[in-house]
DNA sequence: ATGAAAGCGCTAACAG
DNA sequence: CTGTTAGCGCTTTCAT
């Protein structure tokens, strides 16, 4: 029983073994209804006997259809992106496509290099989280007519499909939650205004506050959305608010830590809501209430929209699909007080 | 300037445009030395003019060489695996191969499904983190002569290449560090003995202790390696050790939290070292000293060993490559006291 | 130095 | 219902 790699069986070998022609074998495999059940059975036996594995690459050469999808991400080790990858991988697997991982590593020339690679492979399409909003960087793909759907980035629906999470809604539910739990003096600890997500989350926060008499909101902007800056901000706070919405969980973790240092009790004195539902959210001293984003769904939907475009070219309508975030309540906001 | 997807130029079109034969174009692209510089220039112009992009898939059909590598992982959202993915993606990109992401999702039948997919695609090889140690699950690939290298799993060097991190060394340096910082009464907070990594790390810990007079080590085993169990263990501890080695950062984070609850000061009363250098390590109350694993290197090396096997079939020698972990010193162990 | 032609494994008309 | 045949885009002898 040596393992000398044998040249794999081809469709011809199967045909010979089954005593039929290659097209019959092809039909058995692809349009079984066209072939007599008896012969089909013979063919299947031959397939099994020879351990025949079809070669979709060769088929694609003939049909013009490839079966690989590109997934272009800035950084696969970032939880947000790896969750997109998981969703995309699941969807691709379910539909029988293979996913080519393109890790652009925040390097524009590498992103372009991957686009070229996808063009070479005649990928059926690509799900991409582009490095910047500049749409011309996508032209490499566009010019070749390779369908793409953008993830976590806006795109006008005429230009193609996109998937994203509704950050305005996210900000709104976070602050609504604080208000429901009795907070009235809300502080938003945000990242830079220029970041779309940050601006949106703050806008949502304001919407929530407007709907409530006697509630007020203020904003403080951190230079970076890190634990360190969250800590810093907590240390410098003059008057304590009774509710804080941090627009990401790192800021929130740092802030909680800083408040704890000052002897401030969470949630009794200050309630805190984070954003993102990262692992870290459940690890901080007081487990963090936070906004959960259905990121896997983004990845899955992106692939499915792509395949719809590919398989139904004509009827396909571009769509900018927006997913709703949800609230995860943990210890950092206190049990409903009816306030 | 409409974007009506034009049928991409083929090598024939280039040949026609340049007034040469297809084989000359092919030569210009693949063995430029064989062709006259003047004609080569004409061909290159035609390539540019037509925006010709070669089709490696078609070439592979002829040559028998594909250019895709499979990467099979239990869970791409797990930091450890996504870091492997990053290293592997970088290496694959550098060498001009495409990486097919296979997310086995801890489901054996799905893992097998991916193996079949890789066989179909005639992948040149695969880097795999198998779901279990059972080697027969790899036979699908083996029988087809698809080279593979195992990551984070042992394999006898006759059977193929593998890459892993030296967990014994990891345990040793962690505890050596505690000893150097004056700790003498060491507690190892471990995961289940059956997990190879856990057993190895403990073995390393014992090695370190043996080398030091008057030092002693004890072990407590957590049911799961989570923050919650770390916390639990800290709460139940009867007599405090002066040094704790947790065999992963989650346990360590929970433990630190639990000690803080009891008013124990870290590192003054108890010094703590974690394992893994996860993000969380720098987020816990007292930033955690921990053992860093060069995981990206694992991924990169795996791909490179694979390509060596592919490209140098004959001279290739299987190898079980073991990487050395390193120590990251943060606040949870105190500055060297010369103890 | 260049070209003609065969064929990689498969599908899809088109006949029969 | 089944077989014949012509390519898909490319590389590669083998001639010239």
PDB file of N, CA and C in Angstrom, chain A residues 3 5 8-9 51-56 58 61 75-77 82-83 85-86 89-90 93 96-101 103 109-110 113-114 117 119-122 142-145 227 250 257 280 283 285 296, chain B residues 3 5 8-9 51-56 58 61 75-77 82-83 85-86 89-90 93 96-101 103 109-110 113-114 116-117 119-122 142-145 227 250 257 280 283 285:
ATOM      1  N   UNK A   3       2.168   4.976  -1.144  1.00  0.00           N
ATOM      2  CA  UNK A   3       1.422   6.180  -1.434  1.00  0.00           C
ATOM      3  C   UNK A   3       1.966   6.920  -2.650  1.00  0.00           C
ATOM      4  N   UNK A   5       1.969   8.913  -5.506  1.00  0.00           N
ATOM      5  CA  UNK A   5       0.883   9.722  -6.036  1.00  0.00           C
ATOM      6  C   UNK A   5       0.582   9.327  -7.474  1.00  0.00           C
ATOM      7  N   UNK A   8      -4.254  11.527 -11.197  1.00  0.00           N
ATOM      8  CA  UNK A   8      -5.682  11.404 -10.890  1.00  0.00           C
ATOM      9  C   UNK A   8      -6.486  10.991 -12.126  1.00  0.00           C
ATOM     10  N   UNK A   9      -7.553  10.258 -11.894  1.00  0.00           N
ATOM     11  CA  UNK A   9      -8.410   9.821 -12.993  1.00  0.00           C
ATOM     12  C   UNK A   9      -9.073  11.012 -13.663  1.00  0.00           C
ATOM     13  N   UNK A  51     -12.126   6.619  -7.962  1.00  0.00           N
ATOM     14  CA  UNK A  51     -11.968   7.758  -7.058  1.00  0.00           C
ATOM     15  C   UNK A  51     -11.795   9.038  -7.875  1.00  0.00           C
ATOM     16  N   UNK A  52     -12.673   9.153  -8.832  1.00  0.00           N
ATOM     17  CA  UNK A  52     -12.613  10.302  -9.728  1.00  0.00           C
ATOM     18  C   UNK A  52     -13.066  11.594  -9.041  1.00  0.00           C
ATOM     19  N   UNK A  53     -12.269  12.625  -9.164  1.00  0.00           N
ATOM     20  CA  UNK A  53     -12.633  13.942  -8.627  1.00  0.00           C
ATOM     21  C   UNK A  53     -12.628  14.935  -9.777  1.00  0.00           C
ATOM     22  N   UNK A  54     -13.781  15.516 -10.060  1.00  0.00           N
ATOM     23  CA  UNK A  54     -13.880  16.464 -11.180  1.00  0.00           C
ATOM     24  C   UNK A  54     -12.936  17.637 -10.993  1.00  0.00           C
ATOM     25  N   UNK A  55     -12.607  18.284 -12.053  1.00  0.00           N
ATOM     26  CA  UNK A  55     -11.679  19.403 -12.004  1.00  0.00           C
ATOM     27  C   UNK A  55     -12.412  20.678 -12.439  1.00  0.00           C
ATOM     28  N   UNK A  56     -12.967  21.383 -11.467  1.00  0.00           N
ATOM     29  CA  UNK A  56     -13.780  22.555 -11.794  1.00  0.00           C
ATOM     30  C   UNK A  56     -12.980  23.607 -12.558  1.00  0.00           C
ATOM     31  N   UNK A  58     -10.821  23.145 -14.922  1.00  0.00           N
ATOM     32  CA  UNK A  58     -10.891  22.819 -16.342  1.00  0.00           C
ATOM     33  C   UNK A  58     -12.284  23.109 -16.880  1.00  0.00           C
ATOM     34  N   UNK A  61     -12.743  26.713 -17.464  1.00  0.00           N
ATOM     35  CA  UNK A  61     -12.068  27.187 -18.665  1.00  0.00           C
ATOM     36  C   UNK A  61     -13.035  27.106 -19.840  1.00  0.00           C
ATOM     37  N   UNK A  75      -6.880  43.793   7.466  1.00  0.00           N
ATOM     38  CA  UNK A  75      -6.130  43.081   8.497  1.00  0.00           C
ATOM     39  C   UNK A  75      -6.935  41.940   9.072  1.00  0.00           C
ATOM     40  N   UNK A  76      -6.541  40.763   8.734  1.00  0.00           N
ATOM     41  CA  UNK A  76      -7.304  39.593   9.145  1.00  0.00           C
ATOM     42  C   UNK A  76      -7.239  39.360  10.655  1.00  0.00           C
ATOM     43  N   UNK A  77      -6.277  39.936  11.341  1.00  0.00           N
ATOM     44  CA  UNK A  77      -6.194  39.707  12.791  1.00  0.00           C
ATOM     45  C   UNK A  77      -7.091  40.663  13.568  1.00  0.00           C
ATOM     46  N   UNK A  82     -12.018  39.669  10.925  1.00  0.00           N
ATOM     47  CA  UNK A  82     -11.987  38.207  10.917  1.00  0.00           C
ATOM     48  C   UNK A  82     -13.402  37.652  11.080  1.00  0.00           C
ATOM     49  N   UNK A  83     -14.262  38.435  11.719  1.00  0.00           N
ATOM     50  CA  UNK A  83     -15.653  37.980  11.816  1.00  0.00           C
ATOM     51  C   UNK A  83     -16.342  38.100  10.457  1.00  0.00           C
ATOM     52  N   UNK A  85     -14.783  37.693   7.774  1.00  0.00           N
ATOM     53  CA  UNK A  85     -14.209  36.561   7.045  1.00  0.00           C
ATOM     54  C   UNK A  85     -14.945  35.274   7.380  1.00  0.00           C
ATOM     55  N   UNK A  86     -15.269  35.117   8.657  1.00  0.00           N
ATOM     56  CA  UNK A  86     -15.968  33.895   9.020  1.00  0.00           C
ATOM     57  C   UNK A  86     -17.318  33.801   8.320  1.00  0.00           C
ATOM     58  N   UNK A  89     -16.760  33.115   4.684  1.00  0.00           N
ATOM     59  CA  UNK A  89     -16.291  31.753   4.449  1.00  0.00           C
ATOM     60  C   UNK A  89     -17.456  30.770   4.550  1.00  0.00           C
ATOM     61  N   UNK A  90     -18.310  30.982   5.527  1.00  0.00           N
ATOM     62  CA  UNK A  90     -19.452  30.093   5.694  1.00  0.00           C
ATOM     63  C   UNK A  90     -20.351  30.142   4.460  1.00  0.00           C
ATOM     64  N   UNK A  93     -18.713  28.567   1.415  1.00  0.00           N
ATOM     65  CA  UNK A  93     -18.712  27.107   1.537  1.00  0.00           C
ATOM     66  C   UNK A  93     -20.086  26.541   1.196  1.00  0.00           C
ATOM     67  N   UNK A  96     -20.639  26.441  -2.431  1.00  0.00           N
ATOM     68  CA  UNK A  96     -19.689  25.715  -3.252  1.00  0.00           C
ATOM     69  C   UNK A  96     -18.619  26.563  -3.912  1.00  0.00           C
ATOM     70  N   UNK A  97     -18.391  27.742  -3.379  1.00  0.00           N
ATOM     71  CA  UNK A  97     -17.319  28.578  -3.924  1.00  0.00           C
ATOM     72  C   UNK A  97     -16.120  28.552  -2.985  1.00  0.00           C
ATOM     73  N   UNK A  98     -14.969  28.828  -3.527  1.00  0.00           N
ATOM     74  CA  UNK A  98     -13.824  28.922  -2.630  1.00  0.00           C
ATOM     75  C   UNK A  98     -13.467  30.392  -2.433  1.00  0.00           C
ATOM     76  N   UNK A  99     -12.991  30.679  -1.243  1.00  0.00           N
ATOM     77  CA  UNK A  99     -12.708  32.054  -0.842  1.00  0.00           C
ATOM     78  C   UNK A  99     -11.205  32.273  -0.867  1.00  0.00           C
ATOM     79  N   UNK A 100     -10.785  33.254  -1.632  1.00  0.00           N
ATOM     80  CA  UNK A 100      -9.359  33.573  -1.675  1.00  0.00           C
ATOM     81  C   UNK A 100      -9.078  34.716  -0.709  1.00  0.00           C
ATOM     82  N   UNK A 101      -8.261  34.429   0.276  1.00  0.00           N
ATOM     83  CA  UNK A 101      -7.977  35.427   1.307  1.00  0.00           C
ATOM     84  C   UNK A 101      -6.933  36.423   0.816  1.00  0.00           C
ATOM     85  N   UNK A 103      -5.039  39.638   2.040  1.00  0.00           N
ATOM     86  CA  UNK A 103      -4.742  40.443   3.228  1.00  0.00           C
ATOM     87  C   UNK A 103      -3.953  41.668   2.792  1.00  0.00           C
ATOM     88  N   UNK A 109      -0.538  49.403  -2.373  1.00  0.00           N
ATOM     89  CA  UNK A 109       0.007  48.710  -3.539  1.00  0.00           C
ATOM     90  C   UNK A 109      -0.255  47.214  -3.437  1.00  0.00           C
ATOM     91  N   UNK A 110      -0.314  46.741  -2.211  1.00  0.00           N
ATOM     92  CA  UNK A 110      -0.614  45.327  -2.065  1.00  0.00           C
ATOM     93  C   UNK A 110      -2.079  45.048  -2.373  1.00  0.00           C
ATOM     94  N   UNK A 113      -2.236  44.804  -5.907  1.00  0.00           N
ATOM     95  CA  UNK A 113      -1.654  43.545  -6.330  1.00  0.00           C
ATOM     96  C   UNK A 113      -2.676  42.417  -6.230  1.00  0.00           C
ATOM     97  N   UNK A 114      -3.449  42.432  -5.175  1.00  0.00           N
ATOM     98  CA  UNK A 114      -4.479  41.409  -5.022  1.00  0.00           C
ATOM     99  C   UNK A 114      -5.563  41.565  -6.070  1.00  0.00           C
ATOM    100  N   UNK A 117      -4.377  39.968  -9.034  1.00  0.00           N
ATOM    101  CA  UNK A 117      -4.438  38.521  -8.864  1.00  0.00           C
ATOM    102  C   UNK A 117      -5.849  37.999  -9.111  1.00  0.00           C
ATOM    103  N   UNK A 119      -8.116  39.387 -10.914  1.00  0.00           N
ATOM    104  CA  UNK A 119      -8.404  39.507 -12.337  1.00  0.00           C
ATOM    105  C   UNK A 119      -7.794  38.317 -13.075  1.00  0.00           C
ATOM    106  N   UNK A 120      -6.562  37.985 -12.746  1.00  0.00           N
ATOM    107  CA  UNK A 120      -5.898  36.843 -13.385  1.00  0.00           C
ATOM    108  C   UNK A 120      -6.695  35.561 -13.190  1.00  0.00           C
ATOM    109  N   UNK A 121      -7.134  35.365 -11.973  1.00  0.00           N
ATOM    110  CA  UNK A 121      -7.837  34.128 -11.656  1.00  0.00           C
ATOM    111  C   UNK A 121      -9.236  34.101 -12.234  1.00  0.00           C
ATOM    112  N   UNK A 122      -9.649  35.224 -12.810  1.00  0.00           N
ATOM    113  CA  UNK A 122     -11.024  35.325 -13.285  1.00  0.00           C
ATOM    114  C   UNK A 122     -11.989  35.007 -12.155  1.00  0.00           C
ATOM    115  N   UNK A 142     -13.337  46.968 -11.413  1.00  0.00           N
ATOM    116  CA  UNK A 142     -14.484  47.469 -12.166  1.00  0.00           C
ATOM    117  C   UNK A 142     -14.275  47.351 -13.672  1.00  0.00           C
ATOM    118  N   UNK A 143     -13.105  47.815 -14.125  1.00  0.00           N
ATOM    119  CA  UNK A 143     -12.827  47.810 -15.563  1.00  0.00           C
ATOM    120  C   UNK A 143     -12.942  46.416 -16.153  1.00  0.00           C
ATOM    121  N   UNK A 144     -12.634  45.451 -15.315  1.00  0.00           N
ATOM    122  CA  UNK A 144     -12.679  44.075 -15.787  1.00  0.00           C
ATOM    123  C   UNK A 144     -14.062  43.471 -15.642  1.00  0.00           C
ATOM    124  N   UNK A 145     -14.969  44.278 -15.147  1.00  0.00           N
ATOM    125  CA  UNK A 145     -16.315  43.760 -14.989  1.00  0.00           C
ATOM    126  C   UNK A 145     -16.441  42.727 -13.900  1.00  0.00           C
ATOM    127  N   UNK A 227      -7.524  51.885  24.969  1.00  0.00           N
ATOM    128  CA  UNK A 227      -7.691  51.777  26.405  1.00  0.00           C
ATOM    129  C   UNK A 227      -6.988  52.946  27.100  1.00  0.00           C
ATOM    130  N   UNK A 250     -12.712  49.591  23.677  1.00  0.00           N
ATOM    131  CA  UNK A 250     -11.400  49.885  24.246  1.00  0.00           C
ATOM    132  C   UNK A 250     -11.478  51.137  25.108  1.00  0.00           C
ATOM    133  N   UNK A 257     -11.722  51.495  34.016  1.00  0.00           N
ATOM    134  CA  UNK A 257     -10.541  51.333  34.841  1.00  0.00           C
ATOM    135  C   UNK A 257     -10.214  52.643  35.551  1.00  0.00           C
ATOM    136  N   UNK A 280     -12.994  41.843  24.942  1.00  0.00           N
ATOM    137  CA  UNK A 280     -12.596  42.636  26.084  1.00  0.00           C
ATOM    138  C   UNK A 280     -13.783  43.114  26.919  1.00  0.00           C
ATOM    139  N   UNK A 283     -14.406  41.226  29.872  1.00  0.00           N
ATOM    140  CA  UNK A 283     -13.236  41.024  30.725  1.00  0.00           C
ATOM    141  C   UNK A 283     -12.960  42.161  31.684  1.00  0.00           C
ATOM    142  N   UNK A 285     -13.205  44.929  34.585  1.00  0.00           N
ATOM    143  CA  UNK A 285     -13.627  44.762  35.968  1.00  0.00           C
ATOM    144  C   UNK A 285     -15.130  44.568  36.080  1.00  0.00           C
ATOM    145  N   UNK A 296     -20.730  38.869  11.443  1.00  0.00           N
ATOM    146  CA  UNK A 296     -20.724  37.663  10.612  1.00  0.00           C
ATOM    147  C   UNK A 296     -21.785  37.776   9.527  1.00  0.00           C
TER     148      UNK A 296
ATOM    149  N   UNK B   3     -18.714  51.243 -19.210  1.00  0.00           N
ATOM    150  CA  UNK B   3     -17.953  50.157 -18.633  1.00  0.00           C
ATOM    151  C   UNK B   3     -18.491  48.796 -19.046  1.00  0.00           C
ATOM    152  N   UNK B   5     -18.473  45.405 -19.846  1.00  0.00           N
ATOM    153  CA  UNK B   5     -17.384  44.459 -19.666  1.00  0.00           C
ATOM    154  C   UNK B   5     -17.012  43.818 -21.001  1.00  0.00           C
ATOM    155  N   UNK B   8     -12.119  39.727 -22.054  1.00  0.00           N
ATOM    156  CA  UNK B   8     -10.696  40.027 -21.860  1.00  0.00           C
ATOM    157  C   UNK B   8      -9.847  39.516 -23.020  1.00  0.00           C
ATOM    158  N   UNK B   9      -8.761  40.219 -23.293  1.00  0.00           N
ATOM    159  CA  UNK B   9      -7.858  39.827 -24.376  1.00  0.00           C
ATOM    160  C   UNK B   9      -7.211  38.489 -24.070  1.00  0.00           C
ATOM    161  N   UNK B  51      -4.253  45.595 -22.655  1.00  0.00           N
ATOM    162  CA  UNK B  51      -4.437  45.338 -21.233  1.00  0.00           C
ATOM    163  C   UNK B  51      -4.599  43.841 -20.995  1.00  0.00           C
ATOM    164  N   UNK B  52      -3.715  43.120 -21.611  1.00  0.00           N
ATOM    165  CA  UNK B  52      -3.767  41.654 -21.517  1.00  0.00           C
ATOM    166  C   UNK B  52      -3.346  41.173 -20.120  1.00  0.00           C
ATOM    167  N   UNK B  53      -4.152  40.316 -19.562  1.00  0.00           N
ATOM    168  CA  UNK B  53      -3.821  39.703 -18.271  1.00  0.00           C
ATOM    169  C   UNK B  53      -3.804  38.199 -18.458  1.00  0.00           C
ATOM    170  N   UNK B  54      -2.673  37.579 -18.259  1.00  0.00           N
ATOM    171  CA  UNK B  54      -2.558  36.133 -18.465  1.00  0.00           C
ATOM    172  C   UNK B  54      -3.521  35.370 -17.561  1.00  0.00           C
ATOM    173  N   UNK B  55      -3.834  34.211 -17.936  1.00  0.00           N
ATOM    174  CA  UNK B  55      -4.765  33.383 -17.179  1.00  0.00           C
ATOM    175  C   UNK B  55      -4.050  32.158 -16.617  1.00  0.00           C
ATOM    176  N   UNK B  56      -3.527  32.274 -15.406  1.00  0.00           N
ATOM    177  CA  UNK B  56      -2.729  31.186 -14.841  1.00  0.00           C
ATOM    178  C   UNK B  56      -3.516  29.885 -14.735  1.00  0.00           C
ATOM    179  N   UNK B  58      -5.602  28.635 -16.884  1.00  0.00           N
ATOM    180  CA  UNK B  58      -5.481  27.930 -18.156  1.00  0.00           C
ATOM    181  C   UNK B  58      -4.072  27.358 -18.313  1.00  0.00           C
ATOM    182  N   UNK B  61      -3.656  24.294 -16.358  1.00  0.00           N
ATOM    183  CA  UNK B  61      -4.299  23.135 -16.957  1.00  0.00           C
ATOM    184  C   UNK B  61      -3.291  22.417 -17.853  1.00  0.00           C
ATOM    185  N   UNK B  75     -10.935  27.976  13.311  1.00  0.00           N
ATOM    186  CA  UNK B  75     -11.725  29.182  13.576  1.00  0.00           C
ATOM    187  C   UNK B  75     -10.913  30.438  13.308  1.00  0.00           C
ATOM    188  N   UNK B  76     -11.278  31.090  12.250  1.00  0.00           N
ATOM    189  CA  UNK B  76     -10.520  32.257  11.827  1.00  0.00           C
ATOM    190  C   UNK B  76     -10.658  33.437  12.784  1.00  0.00           C
ATOM    191  N   UNK B  77     -11.675  33.424  13.636  1.00  0.00           N
ATOM    192  CA  UNK B  77     -11.822  34.555  14.559  1.00  0.00           C
ATOM    193  C   UNK B  77     -10.989  34.382  15.826  1.00  0.00           C
ATOM    194  N   UNK B  82      -5.903  33.464  13.441  1.00  0.00           N
ATOM    195  CA  UNK B  82      -5.900  34.563  12.470  1.00  0.00           C
ATOM    196  C   UNK B  82      -4.486  35.115  12.308  1.00  0.00           C
ATOM    197  N   UNK B  83      -3.678  34.977  13.353  1.00  0.00           N
ATOM    198  CA  UNK B  83      -2.287  35.408  13.199  1.00  0.00           C
ATOM    199  C   UNK B  83      -1.537  34.428  12.296  1.00  0.00           C
ATOM    200  N   UNK B  85      -2.940  32.927   9.934  1.00  0.00           N
ATOM    201  CA  UNK B  85      -3.448  33.283   8.603  1.00  0.00           C
ATOM    202  C   UNK B  85      -2.694  34.482   8.049  1.00  0.00           C
ATOM    203  N   UNK B  86      -2.444  35.445   8.904  1.00  0.00           N
ATOM    204  CA  UNK B  86      -1.734  36.616   8.412  1.00  0.00           C
ATOM    205  C   UNK B  86      -0.346  36.250   7.902  1.00  0.00           C
ATOM    206  N   UNK B  89      -0.698  34.349   4.698  1.00  0.00           N
ATOM    207  CA  UNK B  89      -1.122  35.202   3.585  1.00  0.00           C
ATOM    208  C   UNK B  89       0.061  36.021   3.080  1.00  0.00           C
ATOM    209  N   UNK B  90       0.842  36.532   3.998  1.00  0.00           N
ATOM    210  CA  UNK B  90       2.002  37.325   3.592  1.00  0.00           C
ATOM    211  C   UNK B  90       2.960  36.494   2.750  1.00  0.00           C
ATOM    212  N   UNK B  93       1.513  35.617  -0.664  1.00  0.00           N
ATOM    213  CA  UNK B  93       1.537  36.789  -1.534  1.00  0.00           C
ATOM    214  C   UNK B  93       2.946  37.012  -2.087  1.00  0.00           C
ATOM    215  N   UNK B  96       3.689  34.704  -4.843  1.00  0.00           N
ATOM    216  CA  UNK B  96       2.790  34.686  -5.994  1.00  0.00           C
ATOM    217  C   UNK B  96       1.744  33.586  -5.980  1.00  0.00           C
ATOM    218  N   UNK B  97       1.464  33.047  -4.812  1.00  0.00           N
ATOM    219  CA  UNK B  97       0.410  32.039  -4.719  1.00  0.00           C
ATOM    220  C   UNK B  97      -0.833  32.652  -4.099  1.00  0.00           C
ATOM    221  N   UNK B  98      -1.974  32.078  -4.373  1.00  0.00           N
ATOM    222  CA  UNK B  98      -3.166  32.573  -3.698  1.00  0.00           C
ATOM    223  C   UNK B  98      -3.555  31.595  -2.598  1.00  0.00           C
ATOM    224  N   UNK B  99      -4.089  32.169  -1.552  1.00  0.00           N
ATOM    225  CA  UNK B  99      -4.413  31.398  -0.355  1.00  0.00           C
ATOM    226  C   UNK B  99      -5.919  31.172  -0.294  1.00  0.00           C
ATOM    227  N   UNK B 100      -6.328  29.939  -0.238  1.00  0.00           N
ATOM    228  CA  UNK B 100      -7.747  29.638  -0.134  1.00  0.00           C
ATOM    229  C   UNK B 100      -8.093  29.410   1.329  1.00  0.00           C
ATOM    230  N   UNK B 101      -8.961  30.261   1.835  1.00  0.00           N
ATOM    231  CA  UNK B 101      -9.327  30.185   3.247  1.00  0.00           C
ATOM    232  C   UNK B 101     -10.358  29.102   3.489  1.00  0.00           C
ATOM    233  N   UNK B 103     -12.368  27.462   6.438  1.00  0.00           N
ATOM    234  CA  UNK B 103     -12.753  27.641   7.833  1.00  0.00           C
ATOM    235  C   UNK B 103     -13.538  26.425   8.278  1.00  0.00           C
ATOM    236  N   UNK B 109     -16.857  17.157   9.362  1.00  0.00           N
ATOM    237  CA  UNK B 109     -17.329  16.890   8.008  1.00  0.00           C
ATOM    238  C   UNK B 109     -17.048  18.078   7.101  1.00  0.00           C
ATOM    239  N   UNK B 110     -17.032  19.253   7.704  1.00  0.00           N
ATOM    240  CA  UNK B 110     -16.715  20.421   6.896  1.00  0.00           C
ATOM    241  C   UNK B 110     -15.227  20.441   6.552  1.00  0.00           C
ATOM    242  N   UNK B 113     -14.879  18.287   3.770  1.00  0.00           N
ATOM    243  CA  UNK B 113     -15.403  18.958   2.580  1.00  0.00           C
ATOM    244  C   UNK B 113     -14.364  19.882   1.969  1.00  0.00           C
ATOM    245  N   UNK B 114     -13.664  20.580   2.810  1.00  0.00           N
ATOM    246  CA  UNK B 114     -12.624  21.476   2.308  1.00  0.00           C
ATOM    247  C   UNK B 114     -11.480  20.671   1.681  1.00  0.00           C
ATOM    248  N   UNK B 116     -11.725  17.921   0.161  1.00  0.00           N
ATOM    249  CA  UNK B 116     -12.201  17.554  -1.168  1.00  0.00           C
ATOM    250  C   UNK B 116     -12.096  18.732  -2.124  1.00  0.00           C
ATOM    251  N   UNK B 117     -12.489  19.891  -1.638  1.00  0.00           N
ATOM    252  CA  UNK B 117     -12.404  21.086  -2.475  1.00  0.00           C
ATOM    253  C   UNK B 117     -10.968  21.334  -2.920  1.00  0.00           C
ATOM    254  N   UNK B 119      -8.641  19.134  -3.241  1.00  0.00           N
ATOM    255  CA  UNK B 119      -8.286  18.109  -4.218  1.00  0.00           C
ATOM    256  C   UNK B 119      -8.829  18.497  -5.588  1.00  0.00           C
ATOM    257  N   UNK B 120     -10.080  18.939  -5.605  1.00  0.00           N
ATOM    258  CA  UNK B 120     -10.694  19.367  -6.869  1.00  0.00           C
ATOM    259  C   UNK B 120      -9.884  20.465  -7.537  1.00  0.00           C
ATOM    260  N   UNK B 121      -9.503  21.436  -6.727  1.00  0.00           N
ATOM    261  CA  UNK B 121      -8.785  22.575  -7.284  1.00  0.00           C
ATOM    262  C   UNK B 121      -7.361  22.233  -7.668  1.00  0.00           C
ATOM    263  N   UNK B 122      -6.959  21.031  -7.346  1.00  0.00           N
ATOM    264  CA  UNK B 122      -5.565  20.654  -7.570  1.00  0.00           C
ATOM    265  C   UNK B 122      -4.641  21.646  -6.888  1.00  0.00           C
ATOM    266  N   UNK B 142      -3.559  13.219   1.646  1.00  0.00           N
ATOM    267  CA  UNK B 142      -2.382  12.372   1.470  1.00  0.00           C
ATOM    268  C   UNK B 142      -2.510  11.455   0.270  1.00  0.00           C
ATOM    269  N   UNK B 143      -3.662  10.810   0.186  1.00  0.00           N
ATOM    270  CA  UNK B 143      -3.864   9.847  -0.902  1.00  0.00           C
ATOM    271  C   UNK B 143      -3.706  10.500  -2.265  1.00  0.00           C
ATOM    272  N   UNK B 144      -4.040  11.763  -2.303  1.00  0.00           N
ATOM    273  CA  UNK B 144      -3.945  12.479  -3.563  1.00  0.00           C
ATOM    274  C   UNK B 144      -2.572  13.076  -3.790  1.00  0.00           C
ATOM    275  N   UNK B 145      -1.689  12.810  -2.852  1.00  0.00           N
ATOM    276  CA  UNK B 145      -0.344  13.330  -3.023  1.00  0.00           C
ATOM    277  C   UNK B 145      -0.256  14.833  -2.871  1.00  0.00           C
ATOM    278  N   UNK B 227     -11.608  33.462  31.723  1.00  0.00           N
ATOM    279  CA  UNK B 227     -11.529  34.501  32.741  1.00  0.00           C
ATOM    280  C   UNK B 227     -12.301  34.065  33.983  1.00  0.00           C
ATOM    281  N   UNK B 250      -6.281  34.444  29.570  1.00  0.00           N
ATOM    282  CA  UNK B 250      -7.634  34.567  30.111  1.00  0.00           C
ATOM    283  C   UNK B 250      -7.635  34.197  31.585  1.00  0.00           C
ATOM    284  N   UNK B 257      -7.948  39.792  38.526  1.00  0.00           N
ATOM    285  CA  UNK B 257      -9.162  40.437  38.968  1.00  0.00           C
ATOM    286  C   UNK B 257      -9.570  39.915  40.346  1.00  0.00           C
ATOM    287  N   UNK B 280      -5.872  41.123  25.440  1.00  0.00           N
ATOM    288  CA  UNK B 280      -6.354  41.260  26.792  1.00  0.00           C
ATOM    289  C   UNK B 280      -5.225  41.468  27.804  1.00  0.00           C
ATOM    290  N   UNK B 283      -4.736  44.862  28.799  1.00  0.00           N
ATOM    291  CA  UNK B 283      -5.939  45.562  29.236  1.00  0.00           C
ATOM    292  C   UNK B 283      -6.292  45.330  30.688  1.00  0.00           C
ATOM    293  N   UNK B 285      -6.315  45.125  34.691  1.00  0.00           N
ATOM    294  CA  UNK B 285      -5.972  46.179  35.647  1.00  0.00           C
ATOM    295  C   UNK B 285      -4.480  46.430  35.695  1.00  0.00           C
TER     296      UNK B 285
END
